[in-house]
XYZ file of C-alpha atoms in Angstrom:
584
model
C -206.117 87.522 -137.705
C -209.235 89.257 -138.825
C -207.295 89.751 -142.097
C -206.173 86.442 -142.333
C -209.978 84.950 -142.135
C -211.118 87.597 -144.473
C -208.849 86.239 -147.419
C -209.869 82.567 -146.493
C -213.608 83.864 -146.772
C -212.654 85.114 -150.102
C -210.857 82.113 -151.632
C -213.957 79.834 -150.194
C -216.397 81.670 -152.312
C -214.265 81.063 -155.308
C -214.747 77.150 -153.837
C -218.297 77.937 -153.984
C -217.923 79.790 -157.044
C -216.833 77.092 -159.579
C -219.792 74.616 -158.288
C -221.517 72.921 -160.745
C -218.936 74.119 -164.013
C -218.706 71.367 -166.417
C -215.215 70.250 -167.443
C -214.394 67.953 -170.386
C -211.561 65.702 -169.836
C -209.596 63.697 -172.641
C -206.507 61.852 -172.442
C -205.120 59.018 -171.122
C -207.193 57.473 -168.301
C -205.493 54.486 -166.266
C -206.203 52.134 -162.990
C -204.252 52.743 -160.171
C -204.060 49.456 -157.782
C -202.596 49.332 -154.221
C -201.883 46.134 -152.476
C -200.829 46.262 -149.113
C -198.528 43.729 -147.569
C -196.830 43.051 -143.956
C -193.684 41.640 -144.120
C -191.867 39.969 -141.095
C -188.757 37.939 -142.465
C -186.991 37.205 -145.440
C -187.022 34.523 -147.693
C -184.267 31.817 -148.033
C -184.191 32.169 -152.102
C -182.931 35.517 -151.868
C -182.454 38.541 -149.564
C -186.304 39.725 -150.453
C -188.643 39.743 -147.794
C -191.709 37.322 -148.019
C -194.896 39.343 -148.235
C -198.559 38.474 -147.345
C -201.109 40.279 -149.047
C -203.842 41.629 -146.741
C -205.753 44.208 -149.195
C -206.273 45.452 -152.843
C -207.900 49.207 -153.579
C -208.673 50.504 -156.856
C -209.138 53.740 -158.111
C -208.911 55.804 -161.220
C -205.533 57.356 -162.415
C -204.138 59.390 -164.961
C -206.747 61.521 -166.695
C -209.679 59.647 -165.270
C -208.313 60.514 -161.851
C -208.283 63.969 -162.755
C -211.987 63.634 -163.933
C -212.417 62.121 -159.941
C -210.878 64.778 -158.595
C -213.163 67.690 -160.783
C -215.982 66.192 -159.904
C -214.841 65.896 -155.635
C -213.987 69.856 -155.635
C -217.668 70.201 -157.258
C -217.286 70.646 -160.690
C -219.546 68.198 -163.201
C -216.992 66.493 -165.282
C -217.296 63.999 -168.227
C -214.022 62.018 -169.321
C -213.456 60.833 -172.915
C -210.670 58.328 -172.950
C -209.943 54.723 -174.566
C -210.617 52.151 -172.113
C -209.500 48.192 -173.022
C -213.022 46.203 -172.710
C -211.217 44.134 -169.737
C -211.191 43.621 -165.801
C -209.321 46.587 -165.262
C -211.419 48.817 -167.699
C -214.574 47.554 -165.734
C -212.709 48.492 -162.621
C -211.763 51.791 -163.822
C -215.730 52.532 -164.915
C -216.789 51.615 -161.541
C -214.458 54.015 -159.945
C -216.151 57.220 -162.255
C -219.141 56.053 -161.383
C -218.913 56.404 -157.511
C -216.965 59.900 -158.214
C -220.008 61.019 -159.718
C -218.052 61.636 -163.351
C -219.678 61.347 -166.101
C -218.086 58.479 -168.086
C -218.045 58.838 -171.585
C -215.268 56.646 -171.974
C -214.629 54.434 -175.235
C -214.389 50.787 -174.849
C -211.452 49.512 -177.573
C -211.473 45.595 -177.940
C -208.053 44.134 -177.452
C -206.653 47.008 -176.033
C -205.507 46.973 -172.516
C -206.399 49.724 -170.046
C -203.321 50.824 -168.695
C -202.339 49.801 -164.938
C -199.909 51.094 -162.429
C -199.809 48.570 -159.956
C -197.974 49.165 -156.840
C -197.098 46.727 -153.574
C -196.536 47.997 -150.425
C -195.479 47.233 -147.284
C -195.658 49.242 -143.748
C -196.683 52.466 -146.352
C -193.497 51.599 -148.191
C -193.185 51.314 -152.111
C -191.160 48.264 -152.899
C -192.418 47.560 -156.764
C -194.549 49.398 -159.309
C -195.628 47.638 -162.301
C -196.882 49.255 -165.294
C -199.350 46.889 -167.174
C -200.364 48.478 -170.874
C -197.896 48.721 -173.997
C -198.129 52.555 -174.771
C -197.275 51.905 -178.716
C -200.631 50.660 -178.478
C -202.212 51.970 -181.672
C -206.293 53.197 -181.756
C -207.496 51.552 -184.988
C -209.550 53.684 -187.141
C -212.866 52.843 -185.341
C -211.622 53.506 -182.395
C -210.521 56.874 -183.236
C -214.301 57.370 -185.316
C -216.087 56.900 -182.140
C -213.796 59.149 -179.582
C -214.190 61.741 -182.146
C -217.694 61.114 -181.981
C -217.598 60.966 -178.427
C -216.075 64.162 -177.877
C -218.499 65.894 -180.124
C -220.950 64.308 -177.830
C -219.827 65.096 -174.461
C -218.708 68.832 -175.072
C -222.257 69.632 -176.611
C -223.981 67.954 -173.475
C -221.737 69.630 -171.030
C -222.738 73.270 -173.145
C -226.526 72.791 -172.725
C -226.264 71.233 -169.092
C -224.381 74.413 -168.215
C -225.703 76.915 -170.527
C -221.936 78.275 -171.503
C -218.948 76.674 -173.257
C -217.255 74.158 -170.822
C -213.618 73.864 -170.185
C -211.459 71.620 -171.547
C -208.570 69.661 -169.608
C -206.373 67.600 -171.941
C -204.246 64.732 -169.761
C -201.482 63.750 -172.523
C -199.216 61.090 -171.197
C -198.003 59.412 -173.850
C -199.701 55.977 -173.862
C -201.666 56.461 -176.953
C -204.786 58.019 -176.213
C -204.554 61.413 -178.353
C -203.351 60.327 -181.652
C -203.406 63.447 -184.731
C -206.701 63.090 -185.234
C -207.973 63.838 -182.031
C -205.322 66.803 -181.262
C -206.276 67.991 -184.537
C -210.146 68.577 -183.365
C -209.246 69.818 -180.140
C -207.032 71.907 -181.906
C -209.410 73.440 -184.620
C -212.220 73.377 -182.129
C -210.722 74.997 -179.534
C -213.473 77.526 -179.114
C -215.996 75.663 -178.301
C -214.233 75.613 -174.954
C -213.589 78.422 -172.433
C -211.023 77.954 -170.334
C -208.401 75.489 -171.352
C -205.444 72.720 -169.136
C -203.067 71.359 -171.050
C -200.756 68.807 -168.800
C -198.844 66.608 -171.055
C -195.559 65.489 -171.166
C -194.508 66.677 -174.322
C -195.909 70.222 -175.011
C -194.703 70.304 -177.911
C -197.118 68.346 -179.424
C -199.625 70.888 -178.778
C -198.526 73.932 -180.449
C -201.509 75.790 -182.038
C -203.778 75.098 -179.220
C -203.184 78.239 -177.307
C -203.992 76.638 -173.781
C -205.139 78.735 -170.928
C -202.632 77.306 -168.884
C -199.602 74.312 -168.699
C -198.988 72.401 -165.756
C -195.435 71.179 -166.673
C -193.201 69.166 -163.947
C -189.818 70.620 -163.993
C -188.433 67.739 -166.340
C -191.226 68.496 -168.857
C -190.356 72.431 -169.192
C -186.976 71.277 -169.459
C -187.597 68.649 -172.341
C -189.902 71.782 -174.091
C -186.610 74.061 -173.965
C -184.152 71.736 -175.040
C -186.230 70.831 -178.004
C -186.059 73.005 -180.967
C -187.555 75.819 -181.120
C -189.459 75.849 -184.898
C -192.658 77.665 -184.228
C -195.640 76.332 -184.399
C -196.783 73.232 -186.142
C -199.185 73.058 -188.846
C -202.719 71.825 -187.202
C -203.429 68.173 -188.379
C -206.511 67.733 -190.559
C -208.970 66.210 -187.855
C -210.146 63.755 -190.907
C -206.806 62.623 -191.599
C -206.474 58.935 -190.414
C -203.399 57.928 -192.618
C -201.057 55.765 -190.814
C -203.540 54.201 -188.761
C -203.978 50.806 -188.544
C -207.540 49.260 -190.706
C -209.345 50.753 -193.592
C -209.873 54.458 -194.314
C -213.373 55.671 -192.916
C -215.064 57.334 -195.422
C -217.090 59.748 -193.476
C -217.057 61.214 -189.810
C -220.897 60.699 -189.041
C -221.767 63.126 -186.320
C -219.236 65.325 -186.048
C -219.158 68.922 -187.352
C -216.115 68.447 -189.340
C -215.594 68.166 -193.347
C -216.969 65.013 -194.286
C -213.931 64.762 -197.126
C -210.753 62.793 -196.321
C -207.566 64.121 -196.995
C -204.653 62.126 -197.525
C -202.105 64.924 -197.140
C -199.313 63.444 -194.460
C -199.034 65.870 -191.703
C -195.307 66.962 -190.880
C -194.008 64.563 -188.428
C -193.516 65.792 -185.113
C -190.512 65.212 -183.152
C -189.792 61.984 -181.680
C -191.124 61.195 -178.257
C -188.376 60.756 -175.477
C -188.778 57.601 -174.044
C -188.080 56.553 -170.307
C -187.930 59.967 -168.774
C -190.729 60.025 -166.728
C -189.548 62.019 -163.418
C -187.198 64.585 -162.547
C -183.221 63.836 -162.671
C -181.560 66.476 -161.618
C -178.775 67.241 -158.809
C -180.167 67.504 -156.083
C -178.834 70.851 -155.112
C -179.983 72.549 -158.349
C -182.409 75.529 -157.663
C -185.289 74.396 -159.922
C -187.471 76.928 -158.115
C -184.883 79.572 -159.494
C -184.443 78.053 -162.722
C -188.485 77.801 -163.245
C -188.414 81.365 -162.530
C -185.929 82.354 -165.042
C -187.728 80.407 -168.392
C -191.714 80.985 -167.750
C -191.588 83.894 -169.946
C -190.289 81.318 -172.764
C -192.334 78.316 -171.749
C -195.736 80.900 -172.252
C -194.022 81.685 -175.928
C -193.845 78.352 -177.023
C -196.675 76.532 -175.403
C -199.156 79.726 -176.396
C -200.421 79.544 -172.781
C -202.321 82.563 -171.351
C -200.097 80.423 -167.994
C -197.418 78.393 -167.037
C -197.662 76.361 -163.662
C -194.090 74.666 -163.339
C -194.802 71.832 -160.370
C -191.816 71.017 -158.044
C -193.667 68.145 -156.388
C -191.995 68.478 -153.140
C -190.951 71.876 -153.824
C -194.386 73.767 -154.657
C -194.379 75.319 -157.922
C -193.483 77.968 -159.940
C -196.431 80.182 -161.403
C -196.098 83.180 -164.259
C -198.791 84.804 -166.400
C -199.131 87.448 -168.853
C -197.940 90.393 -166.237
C -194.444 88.798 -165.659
C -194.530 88.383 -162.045
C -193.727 84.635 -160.934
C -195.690 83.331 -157.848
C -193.745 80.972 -155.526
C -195.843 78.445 -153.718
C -194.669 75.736 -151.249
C -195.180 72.141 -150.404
C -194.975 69.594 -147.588
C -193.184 66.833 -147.778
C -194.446 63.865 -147.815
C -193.637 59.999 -148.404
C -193.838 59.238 -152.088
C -196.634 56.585 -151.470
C -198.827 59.672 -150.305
C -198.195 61.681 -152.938
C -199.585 59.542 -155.817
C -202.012 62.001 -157.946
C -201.413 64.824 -155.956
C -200.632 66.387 -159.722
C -204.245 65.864 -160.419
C -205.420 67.496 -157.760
C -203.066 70.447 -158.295
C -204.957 70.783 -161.920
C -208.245 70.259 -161.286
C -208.202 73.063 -158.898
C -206.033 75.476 -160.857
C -208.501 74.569 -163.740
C -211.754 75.467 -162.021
C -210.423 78.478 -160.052
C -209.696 80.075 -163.795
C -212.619 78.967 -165.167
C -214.449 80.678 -162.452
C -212.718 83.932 -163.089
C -210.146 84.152 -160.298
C -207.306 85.825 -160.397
C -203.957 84.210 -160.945
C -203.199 84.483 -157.373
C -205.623 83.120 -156.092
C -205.908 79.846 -158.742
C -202.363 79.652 -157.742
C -203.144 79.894 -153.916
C -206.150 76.804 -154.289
C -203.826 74.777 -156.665
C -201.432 74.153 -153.863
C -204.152 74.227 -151.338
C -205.937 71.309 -153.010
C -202.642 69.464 -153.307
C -201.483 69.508 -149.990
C -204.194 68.728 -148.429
C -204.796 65.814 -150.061
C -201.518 63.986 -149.307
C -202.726 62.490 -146.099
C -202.102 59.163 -146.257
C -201.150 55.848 -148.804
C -203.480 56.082 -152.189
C -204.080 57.916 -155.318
C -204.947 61.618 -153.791
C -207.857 63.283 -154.304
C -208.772 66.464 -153.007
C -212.486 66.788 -151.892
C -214.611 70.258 -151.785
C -215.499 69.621 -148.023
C -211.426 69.165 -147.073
C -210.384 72.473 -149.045
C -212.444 74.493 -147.291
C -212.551 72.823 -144.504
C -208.428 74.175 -144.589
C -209.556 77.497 -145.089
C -211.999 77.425 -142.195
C -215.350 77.319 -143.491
C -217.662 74.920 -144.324
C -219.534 76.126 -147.333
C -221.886 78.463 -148.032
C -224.834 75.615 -148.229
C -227.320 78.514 -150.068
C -231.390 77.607 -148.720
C -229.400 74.562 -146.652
C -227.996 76.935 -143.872
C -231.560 76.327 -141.287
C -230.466 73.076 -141.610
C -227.442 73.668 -139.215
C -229.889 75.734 -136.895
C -232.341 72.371 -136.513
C -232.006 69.670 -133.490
C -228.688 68.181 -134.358
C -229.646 64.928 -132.072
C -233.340 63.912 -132.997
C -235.809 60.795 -132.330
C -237.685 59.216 -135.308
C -240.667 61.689 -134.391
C -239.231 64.275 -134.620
C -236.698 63.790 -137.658
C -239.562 62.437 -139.407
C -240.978 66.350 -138.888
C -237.672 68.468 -140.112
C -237.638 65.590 -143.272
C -240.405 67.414 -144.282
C -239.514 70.802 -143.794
C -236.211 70.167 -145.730
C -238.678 69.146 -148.434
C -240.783 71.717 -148.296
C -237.799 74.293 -148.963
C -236.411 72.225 -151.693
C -233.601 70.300 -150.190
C -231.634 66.633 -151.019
C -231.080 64.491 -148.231
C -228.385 62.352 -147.830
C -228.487 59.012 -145.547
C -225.950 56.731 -143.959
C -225.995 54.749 -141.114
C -223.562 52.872 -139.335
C -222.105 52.224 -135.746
C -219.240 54.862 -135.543
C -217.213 53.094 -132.977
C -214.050 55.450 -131.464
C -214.739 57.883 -134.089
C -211.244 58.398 -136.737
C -210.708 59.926 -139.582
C -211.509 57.066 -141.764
C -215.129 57.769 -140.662
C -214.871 62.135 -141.053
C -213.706 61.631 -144.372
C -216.438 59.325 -145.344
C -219.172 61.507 -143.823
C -217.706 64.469 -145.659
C -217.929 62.961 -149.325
C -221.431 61.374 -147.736
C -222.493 65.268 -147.084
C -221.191 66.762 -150.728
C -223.931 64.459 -152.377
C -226.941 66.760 -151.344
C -228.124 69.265 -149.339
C -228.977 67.574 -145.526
C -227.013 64.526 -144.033
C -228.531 62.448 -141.639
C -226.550 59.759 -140.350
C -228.503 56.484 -138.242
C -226.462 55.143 -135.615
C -226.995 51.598 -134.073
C -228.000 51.368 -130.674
C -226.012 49.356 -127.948
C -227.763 46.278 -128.502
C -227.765 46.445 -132.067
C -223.863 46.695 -132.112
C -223.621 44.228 -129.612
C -226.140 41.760 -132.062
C -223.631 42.656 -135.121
C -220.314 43.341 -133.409
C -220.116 41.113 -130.349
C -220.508 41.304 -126.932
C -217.609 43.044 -125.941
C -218.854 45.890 -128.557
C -219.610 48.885 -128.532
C -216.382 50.725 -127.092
C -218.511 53.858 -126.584
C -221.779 53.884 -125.393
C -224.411 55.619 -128.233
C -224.660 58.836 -126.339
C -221.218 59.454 -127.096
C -220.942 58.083 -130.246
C -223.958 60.468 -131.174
C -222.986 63.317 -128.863
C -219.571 63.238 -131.099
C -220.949 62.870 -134.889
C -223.348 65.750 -133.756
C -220.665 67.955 -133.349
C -219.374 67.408 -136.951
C -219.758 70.239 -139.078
C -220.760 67.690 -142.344
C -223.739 66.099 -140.063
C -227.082 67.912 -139.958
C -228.766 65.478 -138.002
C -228.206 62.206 -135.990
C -230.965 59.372 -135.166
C -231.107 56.402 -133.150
C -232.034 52.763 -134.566
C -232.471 49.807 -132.319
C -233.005 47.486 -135.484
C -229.909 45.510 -137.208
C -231.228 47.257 -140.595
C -232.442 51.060 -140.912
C -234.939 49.826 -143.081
C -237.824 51.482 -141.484
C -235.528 55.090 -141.032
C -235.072 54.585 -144.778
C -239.445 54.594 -144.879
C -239.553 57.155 -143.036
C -236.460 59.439 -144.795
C -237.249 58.125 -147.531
C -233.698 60.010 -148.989
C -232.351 60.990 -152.083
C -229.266 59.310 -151.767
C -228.298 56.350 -149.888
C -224.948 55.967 -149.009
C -223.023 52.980 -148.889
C -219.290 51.908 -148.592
C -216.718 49.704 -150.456
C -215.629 48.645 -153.934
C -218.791 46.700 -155.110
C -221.358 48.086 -157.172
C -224.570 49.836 -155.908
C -226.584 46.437 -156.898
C -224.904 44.600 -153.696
C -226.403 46.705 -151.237
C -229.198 45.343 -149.441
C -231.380 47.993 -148.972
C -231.029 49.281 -152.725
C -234.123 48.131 -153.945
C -236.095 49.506 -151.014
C -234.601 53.018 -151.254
C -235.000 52.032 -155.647
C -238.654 51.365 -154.910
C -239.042 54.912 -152.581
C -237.569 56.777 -155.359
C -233.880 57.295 -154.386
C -230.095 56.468 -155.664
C -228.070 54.516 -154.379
C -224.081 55.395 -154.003
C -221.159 53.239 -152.834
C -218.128 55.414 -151.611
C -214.600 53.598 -151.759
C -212.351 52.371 -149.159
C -210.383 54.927 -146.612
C -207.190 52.747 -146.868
C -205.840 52.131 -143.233
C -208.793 53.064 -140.892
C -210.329 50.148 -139.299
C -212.124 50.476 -135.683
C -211.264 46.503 -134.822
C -207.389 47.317 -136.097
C -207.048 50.067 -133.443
C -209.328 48.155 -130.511
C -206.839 45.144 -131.164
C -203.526 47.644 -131.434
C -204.864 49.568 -127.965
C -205.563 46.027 -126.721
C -202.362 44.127 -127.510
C -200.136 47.414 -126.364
C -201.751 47.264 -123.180
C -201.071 43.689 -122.682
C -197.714 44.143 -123.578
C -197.278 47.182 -121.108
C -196.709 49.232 -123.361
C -198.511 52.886 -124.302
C -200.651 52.915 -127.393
C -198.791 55.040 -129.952
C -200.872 57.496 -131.953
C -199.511 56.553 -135.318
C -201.585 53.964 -137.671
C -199.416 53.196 -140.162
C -199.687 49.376 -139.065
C -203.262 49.302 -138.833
C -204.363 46.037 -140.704
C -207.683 46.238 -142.168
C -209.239 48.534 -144.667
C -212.167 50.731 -143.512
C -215.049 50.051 -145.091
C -216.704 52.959 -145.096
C -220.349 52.179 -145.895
C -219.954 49.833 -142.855
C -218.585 52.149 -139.895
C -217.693 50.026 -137.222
């Protein structure tokens, strides 16, 4: 045991370890959107069942998700991608701006942001559709000014850092990395230090000499069926031929020749089209097979390592020394899996780029994808959970007398440890809310709520004030135990009392850092932003916990018990969203 806690110690402080390391992500960035449907008979046109939509969540996919999920595990990333100057492009920026990425995205007129859309019904997939036409070309603007933009970003993530950044590239086909911007990643590969390369054709990226490949199994097998000619010349990062619009005649602001070269770069291969997932028997040992190739998959990919992911399976890990690493999965429904690929790199990424050993990136790449797939949504894998599975909480640094204060305080005497936090330098964090029965909806929130600064302190109506904004047959839980139980939450610092129907005054008298709010509209909507504006703080909105609603599992209790019948501890029917600025 004491073994077993000593190797989670040491895999939290490479958690702690890659805080702060700026990442640069390019590729393509997409909008995920879930709608969630009930479903209780079927039509008369057809045998299809007849489907009433009771939500819609957003949230960022593809390479922008992986940005989201850099920035949860507490790395500072900025995402270059083409983004269609539409709804869902609009969506997708407000989704990096409540991750806290920094969104250096280019907005391309009359291109569409790519959408997966996906309808659901009791946490069941029934249709995806895929809204973007990936022969979409960049015109020669467009490419000008992500060139420009990646100059940009990699120089301000290299003086916000003080080292060279790392690089993740997210190539998935849909028109986002055209020659001339694999040819500057390419020749400019060491301005970056460690380097992810996840794309679905690798062999479009020979020459780069990636730190590591995060291949699916179908992906390593389309690299060594493909021919095996060496590597490819490097495309001249000028070279626009073939684009659409007139030929620039500079590149203003990069540090590239300002000459353009008409050469034609070698044509790669062809792009397979339609194989987007693994189809194989379903008794083949891709684990095995995996095992038997990585020394070839490092020889033509150039990578230092090759991560071969088995979605349900784990993955199959080899570096330089030879020795493959198995790792291992649950299994999950498909609907929670969604992104869990993202996750997977992100923390591979920053474990290397922080030095670990293979092992142990190997170890936290799983880690961070398991413990994501919790529930229906695109996953992401926040600092807080991962080592909350490894059994610590953080090293929170000058924030540890923090956890030593009153956990349970009165305005008096919270106004008193506000300014003792000050005086020793910390951010404080505030939310409020009335945290009736207590689920996981409301932990997670509270956890992303805590990763925003040093101290959280969390308001909690009183009786009456529930009862004013609730009803009278609310609160379930009287406020001593609704306080007595976020007290004893390892992301809560300290807990305070408000009779008022707005914390207003608590915000005076906090006067925080960060205010936290939840749901899918911008910061602008809350009501107390331009009071904590005025004081001197920010204001952030954290998304929707899909399927966590307080009134869905009073009524479920409620109409179970009217019924005769015990409640059941699953939620998969829950109705409502949790809004999780709003705990109820």
């Amino acid at each position: 045991m004491a073994i077993g806690a000593e190797e989670d110690r040491r895999l939290a402080d490479v958690v702690e370890s890659w805080v702060g390391r700026g990442v640069l992500v390019v590729g393509d960035a997409m909008l995920d959107e879930w709608r969630f449907a009930d479903s209780d008979r079927l039509c008369r046109e057809a045998p299809a069942p007849v489907l009433t939509l009771r939500r819609r969540i957003t949230a960022a996919g593809g390479a922008a998700n992986t940005a989201v999920n850099l920035s949860a595990l507490g790395g500072r990333a900025a995402l270059v991608a083409p983004v269609g100057a539409d709804v869902a492009g609009d969506e997708l920026h407000d989704c990096l701006d409540r991750a806290g990425v920094w969104d250096r995205t280019v907005s391309q007129t009359g291109r569409s942001t790519p959408v997966k859309r996906r309808l659901l019904a009791a946490d069941q997939i029934l249709v995806r559709e895929d809204e973007g036409d990936r022969d979409d070309r960049l015109c020669v603007d467009g490419v000008q000014r992500l060139l420009a933009a990646l100059a940009s970003a990699t120089e301000e993530l290299r003086e916000a850092a003080g080292h060279p950044p790392t690089l993740v590239i997210c190539d998935y086909g849909l028109g986002a990395l055209p020659e001339p911007i694999r040819g500057w990643l390419v020749e400019h590969r060491d301005l970056f230090g460690t380097v992810a390369l996840d794309a679905h054709d690798l062999a479009y990226w020979r020459g780069l000499a990636p730190t590591v490949v995060t291949p699916s199994f179908a992906e390593a097998t389309r690299l060594l069926n493909a021919p095996a000619t060496g590597p490819q010349p490097q495309p001249d990062p000028t070279d626009v031929s073939g684009l659409s619009g007139p030929h620039p005649t500079d590149v203003s602001g990069l540090d590239t020749p300002t000459v353009v070269t008409t050469t034609a770069v070698p044509p790669l291969p062809e792009r397979p089209r339609g194989f987007t997932e693994d189809r194989v028997d379903s008794g083949t040992d891709r684990a095995g097979m995996a095992r038997a190739h990585l020394a070839e998959i490092r020889e033509r990919t150039g990578a230092d390592v090759v991560a071969v992911t088995l979605d349900t399976d784990g993955a199959v890990v080899g570096g330089a020394d030879g020795e493959p690493r198995r790792s291992h999965a649950t299994p999950v429904p498909a609907s929670y899996a969604v992104g869990a690929g993202d996750a997977y790199l992100a923390a591979m990424t920053l474990a290397l780029a922080a030095g670990a050993p293979l092992p142990t990136a190997a170890q936290l790449a799983q880690l961070a994808a398991t413990t994501t797939v919790a529930g229906t949504g695109t996953c992401v894998c926040v600092r807080e959970d991962l080592l909350s599975a490894l059994g610590s909480t953080g090293s929170t640094g000058s924030t540890g007398d923090a956890r030593r204060a009153p956990a349970v305080v009165d305005h008096g005497g919270l106004d008193a440890l506000i300014t003792g936090h000050r005086r020793e330098g910390r951010s404080v964090v505030f939310t409020n809310g009335c945290f009736d029965v207590l689920h996981r909806g409301h932990v997670r929130y509270l956890d992303q709520a805590r990763t925003l600064g040093d101290v959280l302190v969390v308001a909690v109506n009183s009786d009456d004030s529930v009862r004013r904004l609730k009803g009278a047959d609310r609160p379930v839980n009287p406020v001593e135990d609704r306080v007595a139980v976020l007290a004893a939450l390892a992301c809560v610092d300290h807990v305070v009392v408000f009779e008022e129907d707005s914390p207003a005054a608590l915000i005076e008298t906090v006067r925080p850092d960060v205010y936290v709010k939840g749901g899918d509209y911008p910061p602008e909507m809350v009501p107390e932003a331009p009071l904590v504006r005025r004081l001197g703080g920010q204001v952030r909105t954290l998304g929707y916990v899909p399927d966590r609603s307080t009134s869905a599992i009073i009524e479920k209790i409620r109409s179970q018990s009217v019924e005769g019948r015990v409640p059941s501890t699953t939620h998969s029917d829950n109705k409502g969203p949790f809004l999780t600025g709003s705990p109820s």
